[in-house]
Amino acid sequence: MVNTNAFRNISYGVYVISSYDKALNRPTGCVANSVMQVTSSPATVAVSLNKDNYTNSVIKNNGYFAVSVLTENVDPALIGCFGFNSGKNFFKYADYDADYAGETPYLVTGANAYIVCKVIDTMETSTHTVFLGEVTAADVLGDAPSLTYAYYHKVLKGKSPKNAPTYIKEEAPAASASILKCDICGYEYDESVSGPMPDDYVCPICGADKSHFKKI
């Protein structure tokens, strides 16, 4: 028996993995929570990205990636922007600040540190690529606490994209006349607590408008 709920007890952070898209001549990136330091000397970091993520192919073409460590006070809409849109047809950095270490972009907005890596090896699974990167640059951007996967779910009420390594399909909840669920990111709005949803309401996670919320 494999009880996938056991995976929820593994500690994770929440990060934006970025690279420079040579094809579209702009920075791009995606949200990930599977990042780990492998060695300290030489400093090496491993990142797992779904093969369906556009950023995966960009890193394979570019050979470099950056890890931006998100903070607890990050705007959830930033996670929605980088986690629920494809960089192939959406410019994710339009409203968020990026800086560069050499030619590799990293996110400044909502991050307390960045780590830039050169890809030195990869491991392929059926659904994901694990990129092994030698650190070429890193620095601290602030002292706000790092955002954990648990905090994101329990406090910010965020959901995991289907491409995330930690995505677990949730069982359908019991029918409710008061809860509306975003059909893009899964965020739930409880009208019994917050009152009727305003016509100009937008999802705090992915930015979807009211038309994307359905009663469950």
C-alpha atoms as one frame of an Amber mdcrd trajectory, in Angstrom:
protein
   0.000   0.000   0.000   1.187   3.500  -0.814  -0.539   6.220   1.178   0.453
   9.373  -0.702  -0.565  11.502   2.284   2.756  10.442   3.816   4.488  12.682
   1.272   2.847  15.721   2.859   5.043  15.224   5.929   8.226  15.816   3.957
   9.453  19.406   4.365   9.427  21.606   1.256   9.988  25.232   0.420   8.357
  27.231  -2.367  10.599  28.653  -5.078  10.568  30.266  -8.504  12.920  28.523
 -10.929  13.920  30.822 -13.757  16.033  30.885 -16.882  16.470  33.019 -19.985
  14.312  32.013 -22.923  16.543  32.470 -25.965  13.714  31.627 -28.366  11.438
  34.413 -27.092  14.271  36.660 -25.878  12.911  37.159 -22.373  13.129  35.709
 -18.851  10.727  32.987 -17.837  10.175  30.759 -14.835   7.854  28.515 -12.855
   7.011  27.595  -9.284   8.674  24.522  -7.764   8.958  23.031  -4.305  11.478
  20.239  -4.928  14.843  21.967  -4.448  17.748  20.700  -2.371  21.413  21.381
  -1.721  23.408  18.303  -2.691  26.961  19.310  -1.726  28.666  22.350  -0.219
  32.028  22.125  -1.975  31.649  22.526  -4.842  28.227  23.989  -4.047  25.651
  21.950  -5.944  21.849  22.160  -6.051  19.229  19.793  -7.464  15.871  20.924
  -8.858  12.984  18.747 -10.076  10.722  20.105 -12.844   7.860  18.481 -14.697
   8.585  17.835 -18.369   5.347  19.599 -19.279   6.642  22.843 -17.766   7.909
  25.193 -20.471  10.742  26.251 -18.136  12.073  22.678 -18.294  12.775  22.953
 -22.023  14.202  26.462 -21.617  16.731  25.261 -19.037  17.724  22.338 -21.274
  18.345  24.784 -24.118  20.044  27.425 -21.975  22.099  25.318 -19.569  21.551
  27.670 -16.612  18.828  28.225 -14.035  18.204  30.316 -10.943  16.370  29.474
  -7.724  14.557  32.368  -6.017  13.534  31.582  -2.433  10.058  32.985  -1.795
   9.043  34.548   1.532   5.979  34.169   3.739   4.832  37.698   2.843   4.939
  37.092  -0.920   1.817  38.153  -2.784  -0.092  34.906  -3.532  -0.864  36.342
  -6.974   2.848  36.030  -7.806   2.656  32.305  -7.119  -0.440  32.145  -9.283
   1.335  34.001 -12.085   4.378  31.721 -12.117   2.544  28.538 -11.147  -0.609
  28.508 -13.272   0.514  30.062 -16.578   2.826  28.819 -19.308   5.832  30.957
 -20.186   5.418  29.840 -23.788   2.505  32.224 -24.289   2.554  34.402 -21.172
   5.239  36.896 -20.069   5.419  36.175 -16.357   7.842  38.975 -15.516   5.583
  41.741 -16.850   4.575  42.822 -13.323   7.500  41.493 -11.291  11.108  42.615
 -10.957  13.978  40.486 -12.201  17.711  40.978 -11.882  20.541  39.100 -13.576
  23.656  37.197 -12.617  25.461  37.122 -15.934  22.707  36.225 -18.403  20.548
  34.301 -15.913  17.486  36.078 -14.508  16.282  35.673 -10.943  13.171  36.995
  -9.247  13.626  39.949  -6.873   9.995  40.527  -5.920   8.900  38.414  -2.936
  12.243  36.606  -2.547  14.823  36.620   0.250  17.659  34.910  -1.643  18.710
  33.643  -5.038  21.005  30.885  -6.282  22.213  30.697  -9.898  23.434  27.370
 -11.267  25.092  25.904 -14.334  23.571  22.563 -15.301  26.188  19.817 -14.926
  23.956  16.757 -15.145  20.339  15.652 -15.494  18.279  12.640 -14.505  15.091
  11.780 -16.361  12.040  10.108 -14.857   8.832   9.361 -16.733   7.355  12.758
 -15.818  10.150  14.945 -14.409  13.699  16.087 -15.040  16.054  16.495 -12.103
  18.598  19.197 -12.945  21.890  19.072 -11.063  23.458  22.517 -11.005  26.827
  23.843  -9.891  26.313  27.163  -8.113  27.879  30.109  -9.948  26.307  32.966
  -7.961  24.174  33.386  -4.846  23.198  36.117  -2.426  20.725  37.109   0.285
  18.059  39.657  -0.682  16.248  40.101   2.641  15.500  38.650   6.045  11.802
  37.786   5.717  11.082  34.135   6.671  11.195  31.659   3.803   7.858  30.353
   2.589   7.305  26.676   3.302   5.011  24.377   1.380   2.983  23.793   4.572
   2.547  27.542   5.196   1.479  28.058   1.590  -1.277  25.467   1.932  -2.415
  26.024   5.502  -2.133  29.819   5.812  -2.250  31.185   2.263  -4.720  28.432
   1.259  -2.800  27.869  -1.949  -3.046  24.860  -4.254  -0.374  22.923  -6.147
  -0.333  22.975  -9.966  -0.873  19.540 -11.512   2.724  19.576 -12.787   4.175
  19.971  -9.284   6.040  16.934  -7.901   3.970  17.222  -4.728   0.585  17.445
  -6.461  -1.908  15.020  -4.955  -5.377  14.791  -6.425  -7.849  15.663  -3.713
 -11.056  13.785  -3.126 -14.163  15.665  -4.169 -15.606  17.489  -1.141 -19.170
  17.087  -0.011 -21.603  19.284  -1.906 -21.893  22.789  -0.514 -24.131  25.648
  -1.527 -21.762  28.243  -0.106 -18.321  27.279  -1.462 -17.180  28.389  -4.908
 -14.032  26.828  -6.340 -11.699  28.312  -8.958 -11.540  25.947 -11.925  -7.981
  27.062 -12.724  -6.076  26.772  -9.448  -8.601  25.225  -7.053  -8.831  28.163
  -4.623 -12.056  28.053  -2.606 -14.229  31.034  -1.681 -16.705  30.443   1.143
 -19.710  32.731   0.838 -20.966  31.675   4.268 -17.846  33.314   5.724 -17.002
  36.135   3.311 -20.449  36.950   1.954 -21.615  36.812  -1.666 -18.782  36.955
  -4.167 -18.506  40.497  -5.651 -18.855  40.832  -9.420 -15.318  42.255  -9.686
 -13.746  39.512  -7.556 -10.481  37.990  -8.786  -8.805  34.867  -7.455  -5.981
  35.810  -5.047  -3.894  32.871  -6.273  -4.171  32.823 -10.070  -5.998  36.084
 -10.860  -9.000  34.430 -12.530 -12.230  36.416 -12.568 -15.590  35.445 -11.052
 -16.654  33.426 -14.103 -14.075  30.749 -13.206 -15.644  30.033  -9.818 -18.137
  27.179  -9.640 -20.203  25.935  -6.718 -19.069  22.603  -5.310
